[in-house]
Coordinates of C-alpha atoms in Angstrom, one line a residue:
M1 CA -1.1 -18.4 -5.4
N2 CA 1.9 -20.3 -6.9
Q3 CA 4.5 -17.5 -6.9
R4 CA 8.1 -18.3 -6.1
S5 CA 8.4 -16.3 -2.9
I6 CA 10.9 -14.9 -0.4
A7 CA 10.0 -15.8 3.2
I8 CA 10.4 -13.3 5.9
L9 CA 10.5 -14.8 9.4
D10 CA 9.1 -12.4 11.9
F11 CA 11.0 -12.2 15.2
G12 CA 8.9 -9.2 16.5
S13 CA 10.5 -6.4 14.6
Q14 CA 8.5 -3.2 13.9
L15 CA 10.2 -3.3 10.5
T16 CA 9.1 -6.7 9.3
K17 CA 6.4 -5.2 7.1
V18 CA 8.9 -2.8 5.7
I19 CA 11.2 -5.7 4.6
A20 CA 8.2 -7.3 2.9
R21 CA 7.4 -4.1 1.1
R22 CA 11.1 -3.6 0.0
V23 CA 11.1 -7.1 -1.5
R24 CA 7.9 -6.5 -3.4
E25 CA 9.2 -3.1 -4.6
C26 CA 11.8 -5.2 -6.4
N27 CA 9.0 -7.1 -8.2
V28 CA 9.6 -10.2 -6.1
H29 CA 6.8 -11.8 -4.1
S30 CA 7.3 -11.9 -0.3
R31 CA 5.4 -13.6 2.5
I32 CA 5.7 -13.1 6.2
Y33 CA 5.7 -16.1 8.6
A34 CA 5.9 -16.6 12.3
F35 CA 9.5 -17.2 13.3
D36 CA 8.9 -20.9 14.1
V37 CA 7.4 -21.8 10.8
S38 CA 8.3 -25.3 9.7
A39 CA 10.6 -26.2 6.8
E40 CA 7.8 -28.3 5.4
T41 CA 5.5 -25.3 5.1
L42 CA 8.2 -23.2 3.4
R43 CA 8.8 -26.0 0.8
A44 CA 5.1 -26.3 0.1
D45 CA 4.8 -22.6 -0.4
G46 CA 7.6 -22.5 -3.0
I47 CA 10.0 -20.4 -1.0
I48 CA 13.4 -19.8 -2.7
G49 CA 15.0 -17.6 -0.1
V50 CA 14.6 -16.7 3.6
I51 CA 15.1 -13.4 5.5
F52 CA 15.3 -13.3 9.3
S53 CA 13.8 -10.0 10.6
G54 CA 15.2 -8.0 13.4
G55 CA 13.5 -8.1 16.8
P56 CA 13.5 -6.6 20.3
S57 CA 14.9 -9.7 22.1
S58 CA 18.4 -10.6 23.0
V59 CA 19.6 -14.0 21.8
K60 CA 21.3 -14.3 25.2
A61 CA 17.9 -14.1 27.0
K62 CA 16.2 -17.3 28.1
G63 CA 13.2 -18.1 25.9
S64 CA 14.2 -15.7 23.1
P65 CA 12.5 -16.6 19.8
R66 CA 14.4 -18.9 17.5
P67 CA 13.7 -20.6 14.2
Q68 CA 13.5 -24.3 13.8
S69 CA 17.0 -25.7 13.1
E70 CA 15.8 -27.5 10.0
I71 CA 15.6 -24.1 8.3
F72 CA 19.4 -24.1 8.0
E73 CA 19.3 -27.5 6.4
M74 CA 17.0 -26.7 3.5
G75 CA 19.7 -25.5 1.1
L76 CA 18.1 -22.1 0.8
P77 CA 19.9 -18.7 0.9
I78 CA 19.3 -17.0 4.3
L79 CA 19.8 -13.3 5.1
G80 CA 19.8 -12.4 8.8
I81 CA 19.1 -8.7 9.7
C82 CA 20.2 -7.4 13.1
Y83 CA 18.7 -9.9 15.6
G84 CA 18.6 -12.3 12.6
V85 CA 22.4 -12.2 12.2
Q86 CA 22.9 -12.6 15.9
L87 CA 20.6 -15.7 15.8
M88 CA 22.7 -17.2 13.0
G89 CA 25.9 -16.5 15.0
E90 CA 24.5 -18.1 18.1
M91 CA 22.8 -21.1 16.5
L92 CA 25.6 -22.0 14.0
G93 CA 28.4 -22.2 16.5
G94 CA 29.7 -18.6 16.8
Q95 CA 29.5 -16.3 19.8
V96 CA 27.3 -13.3 20.6
A97 CA 27.9 -10.7 23.3
S98 CA 26.3 -7.6 24.6
S99 CA 28.1 -4.5 23.3
Q100 CA 29.6 -2.1 25.8
H101 CA 28.5 0.7 23.4
R102 CA 25.0 0.1 22.0
E103 CA 24.5 1.2 18.4
Y104 CA 21.3 3.2 17.8
G105 CA 21.0 5.6 14.9
H106 CA 23.4 6.2 12.1
G107 CA 26.8 4.5 11.7
M108 CA 29.5 4.3 9.0
L109 CA 29.9 1.0 7.2
S110 CA 33.5 0.4 6.0
F111 CA 34.2 -2.5 3.5
R112 CA 37.0 -5.0 3.8
P113 CA 39.2 -5.8 0.8
K114 CA 37.3 -9.0 0.1
K115 CA 34.9 -9.9 -2.7
S116 CA 31.3 -9.7 -1.4
E117 CA 28.0 -10.9 -2.9
L118 CA 25.8 -8.7 -0.7
L119 CA 27.9 -5.5 -1.3
H120 CA 28.5 -6.1 -5.0
G121 CA 28.6 -2.9 -7.0
L122 CA 28.7 -0.7 -3.9
K123 CA 31.5 1.6 -2.6
S124 CA 32.7 2.2 0.9
P125 CA 31.9 3.9 3.2
L126 CA 28.1 3.8 3.5
R127 CA 25.9 5.6 6.1
V128 CA 23.6 2.9 7.6
W129 CA 21.0 2.7 10.3
N130 CA 21.7 0.7 13.5
S131 CA 19.4 -0.5 16.3
H132 CA 21.1 -3.1 18.4
G133 CA 22.6 -3.9 21.8
D134 CA 24.2 -7.3 21.0
K135 CA 26.8 -8.2 18.3
V136 CA 28.5 -11.2 16.9
T137 CA 32.0 -11.4 18.4
R138 CA 33.1 -14.7 17.0
L139 CA 31.9 -16.0 13.6
P140 CA 30.7 -19.5 13.0
K141 CA 32.9 -21.8 11.0
G142 CA 32.6 -21.0 7.2
F143 CA 31.8 -17.3 7.8
H144 CA 34.0 -14.3 7.1
A145 CA 33.4 -10.6 7.6
V146 CA 33.3 -8.3 4.6
A147 CA 32.4 -5.0 6.4
G148 CA 32.4 -3.4 9.8
T149 CA 31.1 -0.3 11.7
E150 CA 32.6 1.7 14.5
N151 CA 31.2 -0.7 17.0
S152 CA 31.2 -4.1 15.2
N153 CA 33.9 -5.7 13.1
N154 CA 31.3 -8.2 11.9
A155 CA 28.6 -5.8 10.5
V156 CA 28.3 -7.8 7.2
V157 CA 29.2 -11.5 7.2
E158 CA 29.0 -14.2 4.6
D159 CA 29.2 -17.9 4.2
T160 CA 29.1 -18.2 0.4
R161 CA 29.3 -22.0 0.4
R162 CA 26.0 -22.4 2.3
R163 CA 24.7 -19.1 1.0
F164 CA 24.2 -17.7 4.6
Y165 CA 24.5 -13.9 5.0
G166 CA 24.1 -11.5 7.9
I167 CA 23.8 -7.7 8.3
Q168 CA 24.1 -6.0 11.7
F169 CA 22.2 -2.9 10.5
H170 CA 18.8 -2.3 8.8
P171 CA 19.0 -2.1 5.0
E172 CA 15.2 -1.9 4.7
V173 CA 14.9 1.6 6.1
A174 CA 15.4 4.8 4.1
H175 CA 18.1 6.0 6.5
S176 CA 20.4 3.2 5.3
E177 CA 22.4 4.4 2.2
R178 CA 22.1 2.0 -0.7
G179 CA 20.1 -0.4 1.5
L180 CA 17.7 -1.4 -1.3
E181 CA 20.7 -2.3 -3.5
I182 CA 21.9 -4.7 -0.8
I183 CA 18.5 -6.3 -0.7
K184 CA 18.5 -6.6 -4.5
N185 CA 21.9 -8.3 -4.4
F186 CA 20.4 -10.9 -2.0
L187 CA 17.3 -11.4 -4.2
F188 CA 18.9 -11.4 -7.7
R189 CA 22.6 -12.4 -7.3
I190 CA 22.1 -14.9 -4.5
C191 CA 18.5 -16.2 -4.6
K192 CA 18.4 -15.9 -8.4
C193 CA 14.9 -14.4 -8.2
K194 CA 13.1 -13.1 -11.3
P195 CA 11.4 -9.7 -11.0
N196 CA 8.0 -11.1 -12.1
W197 CA 5.7 -9.9 -9.3
V198 CA 3.7 -7.5 -11.5
M199 CA 0.1 -6.7 -11.2
G200 CA -0.8 -7.5 -14.8
D201 CA 0.4 -11.1 -14.4
Y202 CA -1.2 -11.3 -10.9
V203 CA -4.7 -10.6 -12.3
Q204 CA -4.6 -13.8 -14.5
T205 CA -3.1 -15.8 -11.6
A206 CA -5.7 -14.6 -9.2
I207 CA -8.6 -15.3 -11.7
E208 CA -7.4 -18.9 -12.1
D209 CA -7.0 -19.3 -8.4
I210 CA -10.6 -18.1 -7.8
R211 CA -12.0 -20.3 -10.5
N212 CA -10.2 -23.4 -9.1
K213 CA -11.4 -22.7 -5.6
V214 CA -15.0 -21.8 -6.3
G215 CA -15.8 -24.2 -9.1
D216 CA -19.5 -23.9 -9.9
S217 CA -20.5 -22.6 -6.4
H218 CA -22.1 -19.2 -5.7
V219 CA -20.3 -16.4 -4.0
I220 CA -21.8 -13.5 -2.0
L221 CA -19.9 -10.3 -1.1
G222 CA -20.8 -7.3 1.0
L223 CA -20.0 -4.4 -1.2
S224 CA -19.4 -1.1 0.7
G225 CA -18.1 1.0 -2.1
G226 CA -14.7 1.3 -0.5
V227 CA -11.5 0.4 -2.2
D228 CA -11.0 -3.1 -0.8
S229 CA -14.5 -4.5 -1.4
S230 CA -14.8 -2.7 -4.8
V231 CA -11.5 -4.3 -6.0
A232 CA -12.5 -7.7 -4.7
A233 CA -15.9 -7.5 -6.4
A234 CA -14.3 -6.5 -9.7
L235 CA -11.7 -9.3 -9.6
I236 CA -14.2 -12.0 -8.6
Q237 CA -16.7 -10.9 -11.2
K238 CA -14.0 -11.1 -13.9
A239 CA -13.3 -14.6 -12.7
I240 CA -16.8 -16.2 -12.3
G241 CA -19.3 -13.7 -13.7
K242 CA -22.9 -14.4 -12.6
Q243 CA -21.8 -16.8 -9.8
L244 CA -21.1 -13.6 -7.8
T245 CA -23.8 -11.6 -6.0
C246 CA -23.0 -8.4 -4.3
V247 CA -25.1 -6.9 -1.5
F248 CA -24.9 -3.2 -0.9
V249 CA -26.6 -2.1 2.3
D250 CA -27.8 1.5 2.3
N251 CA -27.8 2.3 6.0
G252 CA -28.7 5.9 5.6
L253 CA -25.2 6.9 6.8
L254 CA -23.5 7.2 3.4
R255 CA -21.8 10.1 1.7
L256 CA -23.7 12.2 -0.9
G257 CA -24.5 10.2 -4.0
E258 CA -22.6 7.1 -2.9
R259 CA -25.4 4.6 -3.5
Q260 CA -25.9 5.9 -7.0
Q261 CA -22.2 5.8 -7.8
V262 CA -21.9 2.2 -6.7
E263 CA -25.0 1.1 -8.7
K264 CA -23.8 2.9 -11.8
M265 CA -20.3 1.4 -11.6
F266 CA -21.1 -2.2 -10.7
R267 CA -24.4 -2.7 -12.4
G268 CA -23.4 -0.6 -15.4
K269 CA -19.8 -1.1 -16.2
F270 CA -19.0 -4.4 -14.5
K271 CA -22.5 -6.0 -15.0
V272 CA -22.4 -7.4 -11.4
D273 CA -25.5 -9.0 -9.9
L274 CA -26.0 -6.2 -7.3
R275 CA -28.7 -6.3 -4.7
V276 CA -29.3 -2.9 -3.0
V277 CA -31.0 -3.1 0.4
D278 CA -32.4 0.2 1.6
A279 CA -32.3 -0.3 5.3
S280 CA -31.9 3.4 6.2
A281 CA -35.1 3.6 8.1
I282 CA -34.2 0.7 10.3
F283 CA -30.7 2.0 11.1
L284 CA -32.0 5.6 11.9
K285 CA -34.7 4.2 14.1
K286 CA -32.2 2.1 16.1
L287 CA -29.9 5.1 16.4
K288 CA -32.5 7.6 17.5
G289 CA -31.4 9.3 20.7
V290 CA -28.1 7.4 20.9
R291 CA -25.2 9.8 21.7
D292 CA -22.5 7.5 22.9
P293 CA -20.1 6.7 20.0
E294 CA -19.4 3.1 21.1
K295 CA -23.1 2.4 21.3
K296 CA -23.6 3.8 17.9
R297 CA -20.9 1.5 16.5
K298 CA -22.3 -1.6 18.1
I299 CA -25.8 -0.8 16.9
I300 CA -24.7 -0.3 13.4
G301 CA -22.6 -3.5 13.5
R302 CA -25.5 -5.6 14.7
E303 CA -27.9 -4.2 12.3
F304 CA -25.6 -4.7 9.3
I305 CA -25.1 -8.3 10.2
A306 CA -28.9 -8.8 10.6
V307 CA -29.6 -7.2 7.2
F308 CA -26.8 -9.0 5.4
D309 CA -27.9 -12.3 7.0
R310 CA -31.4 -11.9 5.6
S311 CA -30.0 -11.2 2.2
V312 CA -28.0 -14.4 2.3
K313 CA -31.0 -16.4 3.3
D314 CA -33.1 -14.9 0.5
L315 CA -30.3 -15.9 -2.0
A316 CA -30.0 -19.3 -0.5
K317 CA -33.6 -20.1 -1.5
K318 CA -32.8 -19.5 -5.1
G319 CA -29.5 -21.5 -5.2
K320 CA -26.6 -22.8 -3.2
V321 CA -24.4 -20.1 -1.6
E322 CA -21.1 -21.6 -0.5
F323 CA -18.6 -18.7 -0.3
L324 CA -18.5 -15.4 1.5
A325 CA -16.0 -13.1 -0.2
Q326 CA -14.2 -10.4 1.7
G327 CA -11.6 -7.7 1.0
T328 CA -9.1 -8.9 3.6
L329 CA -5.7 -7.5 2.9
Y330 CA -2.2 -8.9 3.7
P331 CA -1.6 -6.4 6.6
D332 CA -4.9 -7.8 8.1
V333 CA -3.5 -11.3 7.8
I334 CA -0.1 -10.7 9.3
E335 CA -1.2 -8.6 12.2
S336 CA -2.3 -11.9 13.8
I337 CA 1.3 -13.3 13.7
S338 CA 3.1 -12.9 17.0
P339 CA 6.3 -14.5 18.2
G340 CA 5.6 -17.9 19.7
G341 CA 2.1 -18.1 18.4
G342 CA 1.1 -21.2 16.4
P343 CA 0.7 -21.4 12.7
A344 CA 2.6 -19.4 10.1
V345 CA -0.4 -17.3 8.9
T346 CA -3.6 -17.0 10.9
I347 CA -6.6 -15.0 9.7
K348 CA -7.5 -12.4 12.2
S349 CA -11.0 -11.3 12.9
H350 CA -10.9 -8.3 10.5
H351 CA -13.8 -8.7 8.1
N352 CA -16.3 -6.2 6.7
V353 CA -19.1 -8.4 8.0
G354 CA -17.6 -9.4 11.4
G355 CA -18.9 -12.6 12.9
L356 CA -20.7 -13.8 9.8
P357 CA -18.5 -16.7 8.7
K358 CA -19.2 -18.7 11.9
R359 CA -22.9 -18.0 11.9
M360 CA -23.5 -18.6 8.3
K361 CA -21.2 -21.6 7.8
L362 CA -19.8 -20.2 4.6
K363 CA -16.3 -20.8 3.2
L364 CA -14.2 -17.7 3.0
L365 CA -12.9 -16.3 -0.3
E366 CA -10.3 -13.6 0.2
P367 CA -8.6 -12.9 -3.2
L368 CA -6.7 -9.9 -1.9
R369 CA -5.1 -11.5 1.1
E370 CA -1.7 -11.6 -0.5
L371 CA -1.7 -7.8 -1.2
F372 CA -0.7 -4.6 0.5
K373 CA -3.0 -1.5 0.2
D374 CA -1.0 0.1 -2.6
E375 CA -1.0 -3.2 -4.5
V376 CA -4.7 -3.4 -4.2
R377 CA -5.0 0.1 -5.7
A378 CA -2.8 -1.0 -8.6
L379 CA -4.9 -4.1 -9.0
G380 CA -8.0 -1.9 -9.1
E381 CA -6.5 0.2 -11.9
A382 CA -5.5 -3.0 -13.8
L383 CA -9.1 -4.2 -13.6
G384 CA -10.4 -0.9 -15.0
L385 CA -11.8 0.7 -11.9
P386 CA -11.8 4.5 -12.2
K387 CA -9.0 6.3 -10.4
E388 CA -11.4 8.3 -8.2
M389 CA -12.7 5.0 -6.8
V390 CA -9.4 3.3 -6.5
W391 CA -7.6 6.2 -4.8
R392 CA -10.5 7.5 -2.6
H393 CA -9.9 8.1 1.0
P394 CA -10.8 5.6 3.7
F395 CA -14.4 5.7 5.0
P396 CA -15.3 4.3 8.4
G397 CA -17.7 1.3 8.6
P398 CA -20.2 3.2 10.7
G399 CA -20.3 5.9 8.1
L400 CA -21.4 9.4 8.9
A401 CA -22.6 8.2 12.4
V402 CA -19.1 8.7 13.7
R403 CA -18.9 12.2 12.1
I404 CA -22.0 13.5 13.8
C405 CA -21.3 14.3 17.5
G406 CA -24.4 13.7 19.5
D407 CA -27.9 12.7 18.1
I408 CA -28.1 11.4 14.6
T409 CA -31.1 12.8 12.7
P410 CA -32.0 13.0 9.0
E411 CA -31.6 16.8 9.0
R412 CA -28.1 16.6 10.5
L413 CA -27.1 13.8 8.0
E414 CA -28.2 16.0 5.1
I415 CA -26.3 19.0 6.4
L416 CA -23.1 16.9 6.9
R417 CA -23.4 15.2 3.4
R418 CA -23.5 18.6 1.7
A419 CA -20.7 20.1 3.7
D420 CA -18.5 17.1 3.3
D421 CA -19.1 17.0 -0.5
I422 CA -18.1 20.7 -0.8
F423 CA -14.9 20.1 1.2
I424 CA -13.8 17.1 -0.9
N425 CA -14.6 18.9 -4.2
E426 CA -12.4 21.8 -3.2
L427 CA -9.6 19.5 -2.3
R428 CA -9.9 17.7 -5.7
T429 CA -10.1 21.0 -7.6
S430 CA -7.0 22.4 -5.9
G431 CA -5.0 19.2 -6.4
N432 CA -4.8 18.5 -2.6
Y433 CA -7.0 15.4 -2.4
S434 CA -4.2 13.0 -3.4
K435 CA -1.8 14.7 -0.9
V436 CA -3.7 13.7 2.2
W437 CA -4.6 10.4 3.7
Q438 CA -8.1 11.3 4.7
A439 CA -10.3 14.4 4.7
F440 CA -13.9 14.9 5.8
A441 CA -16.3 17.2 7.5
V442 CA -17.8 16.8 11.0
F443 CA -21.1 18.0 12.4
L444 CA -20.8 19.6 15.8
P445 CA -23.9 20.0 18.1
V446 CA -22.7 23.4 19.0
R447 CA -24.6 26.5 17.9
S448 CA -22.9 29.9 17.5
V449 CA -24.0 33.4 16.6
G450 CA -23.4 34.7 13.1
V451 CA -24.4 37.5 10.8
M452 CA -25.7 36.7 7.3
G453 CA -26.9 39.6 5.2
D454 CA -28.5 42.0 7.7
G455 CA -29.8 39.3 10.0
R456 CA -28.5 37.5 13.1
T457 CA -28.1 33.7 12.8
Y458 CA -27.8 31.0 15.5
D459 CA -26.7 27.9 13.7
N460 CA -24.4 24.8 13.8
V461 CA -20.7 24.5 13.6
C462 CA -18.9 22.4 11.0
A463 CA -15.3 21.1 11.6
L464 CA -13.0 20.2 8.7
R465 CA -10.4 17.5 9.2
A466 CA -7.6 16.4 6.9
V467 CA -4.6 14.3 7.9
T468 CA -1.4 12.9 6.4
S469 CA -0.4 9.3 7.3
S470 CA 1.2 6.2 5.8
D471 CA -0.8 3.6 7.7
A472 CA -3.3 5.4 9.9
M473 CA -1.5 4.1 13.0
T474 CA -0.3 7.7 13.5
A475 CA -1.4 10.8 11.7
D476 CA -0.6 14.5 11.5
W477 CA -3.0 17.3 10.6
A478 CA -2.5 18.4 7.0
R479 CA -1.1 21.9 6.4
L480 CA -3.7 22.7 3.7
P481 CA -3.2 26.0 1.9
Y482 CA -5.2 28.9 3.5
D483 CA -7.0 29.7 0.2
V484 CA -8.3 26.1 -0.1
L485 CA -9.7 26.3 3.5
Q486 CA -11.1 29.8 2.8
R487 CA -13.0 28.6 -0.3
A488 CA -14.3 25.5 1.4
S489 CA -15.5 27.6 4.5
T490 CA -17.1 30.2 2.3
R491 CA -19.0 27.7 0.2
I492 CA -20.2 25.6 3.1
I493 CA -21.6 28.7 5.0
N494 CA -23.2 30.1 1.8
E495 CA -24.5 26.8 0.4
V496 CA -25.4 24.6 3.3
K497 CA -28.4 25.8 5.3
G498 CA -27.9 25.2 9.0
I499 CA -24.1 26.0 9.2
N500 CA -22.8 29.5 10.0
R501 CA -19.3 28.7 11.3
V502 CA -16.5 26.4 10.0
V503 CA -13.4 25.4 12.0
Y504 CA -10.3 23.4 11.1
D505 CA -9.0 20.5 13.3
V506 CA -5.2 20.9 13.9
S507 CA -4.8 17.9 16.3
S508 CA -2.6 14.9 15.5
K509 CA -2.9 11.2 16.3
P510 CA -2.0 10.6 19.0
P511 CA -3.4 12.1 21.2
A512 CA -6.5 12.6 19.1
T513 CA -7.9 9.9 16.8
I514 CA -8.5 10.5 13.0
E515 CA -12.3 10.2 13.3
W516 CA -14.1 12.2 16.0
E517 CA -16.2 9.4 17.4

């Protein structure tokens, strides 16, 4: 893509992705690079401003990560945050020392009576969020302080001639008052960015990029029905039409009606060349008697690759297939960046068809690799995908296999499909579906005594699970209204033969995982 971008150099901060998100919230494109990225790479990528992230290291420590010195000679505006400002102080001739009183948590930022570009339009004092042990004690030549905190006289520093700026606190977090406005001042007043990172414009840019890359070649994509692969399929189809073939593998582990929904959407509305492979019998045969969840996952992964591989070979007989398309997102890309580790952006092994590119010798087409998850959802809406598909909850690659504890049988799969469908419908009807990150039913191989009508039953237990989260790294159990849980439980027991008891999972991640297996 040819956006004019802000580069964020990652020095190991847990907040690097947050900085990138804040910049994009201002409708400015951002890209994350390893801290030692070359000036040549930044020039080639159309970078118009640089942000140094924070980080856990001390600039006084031997071997602490540092940017290449040529970055300071590019003539670009630079903003150093926390560790970033300490780096600037150390590398540009100032002095950094360890604080006697480390600053963690809230602090009060007091302005100096000097004109400031970063603090333009703001009023003192501001409550800000600190997390540092070192501080700049002597400023490099050309810098002056425009604000301080209780523990640092140089909490905001500026060299307006070279357009170098530094902040000792974290403006990117919600705890810092008016932090987003400080970032906006850097973007718009200092870097002269234009707020043109909007999804409508991105669609046309992405289409042109796909056409230029693919030419007259053929592309194959493994369509799962999930958000990422669905948006990728819709975008590529809009760009190259019949040059795209999607393969949907029915492994017998799908949710109720999922295969039919995918066929209706992509064959009907988007006119995609969709090949549906019914491999359910093969998968269920391979999984018969397997109880260990890790073995289940490995079997499913191997079989998917084998089925997909056969589909590619069949297509190759009819014409040349040169590209494998995947729904890789930007968080998947930047997770591979680590301090001290090689190129600026490295693709991690995080693909829907893991291991295929090397075996099949296909070129990768990843049209979503510049986007975060919420941006992918916005792109899906811009492409005309229905909201219920764009905003659907995550679904695991192994499907219902990791939501059936113990043996996987056709009977258990049917029970779970119907119970899960009832639970999701009740969440949608009550307006709670969009309030949780993920929700589903689990089949437990536990039988309990019940009473239905005048008779005794001895049937299976169904567990309901709903969690709130922002990124699935941690999750908390959702406090669903009791009446919603009551309706779901009553309907499942009444309508799903084989279940006579429903329980609700109230464990968080950690220590539990979101999925049961």
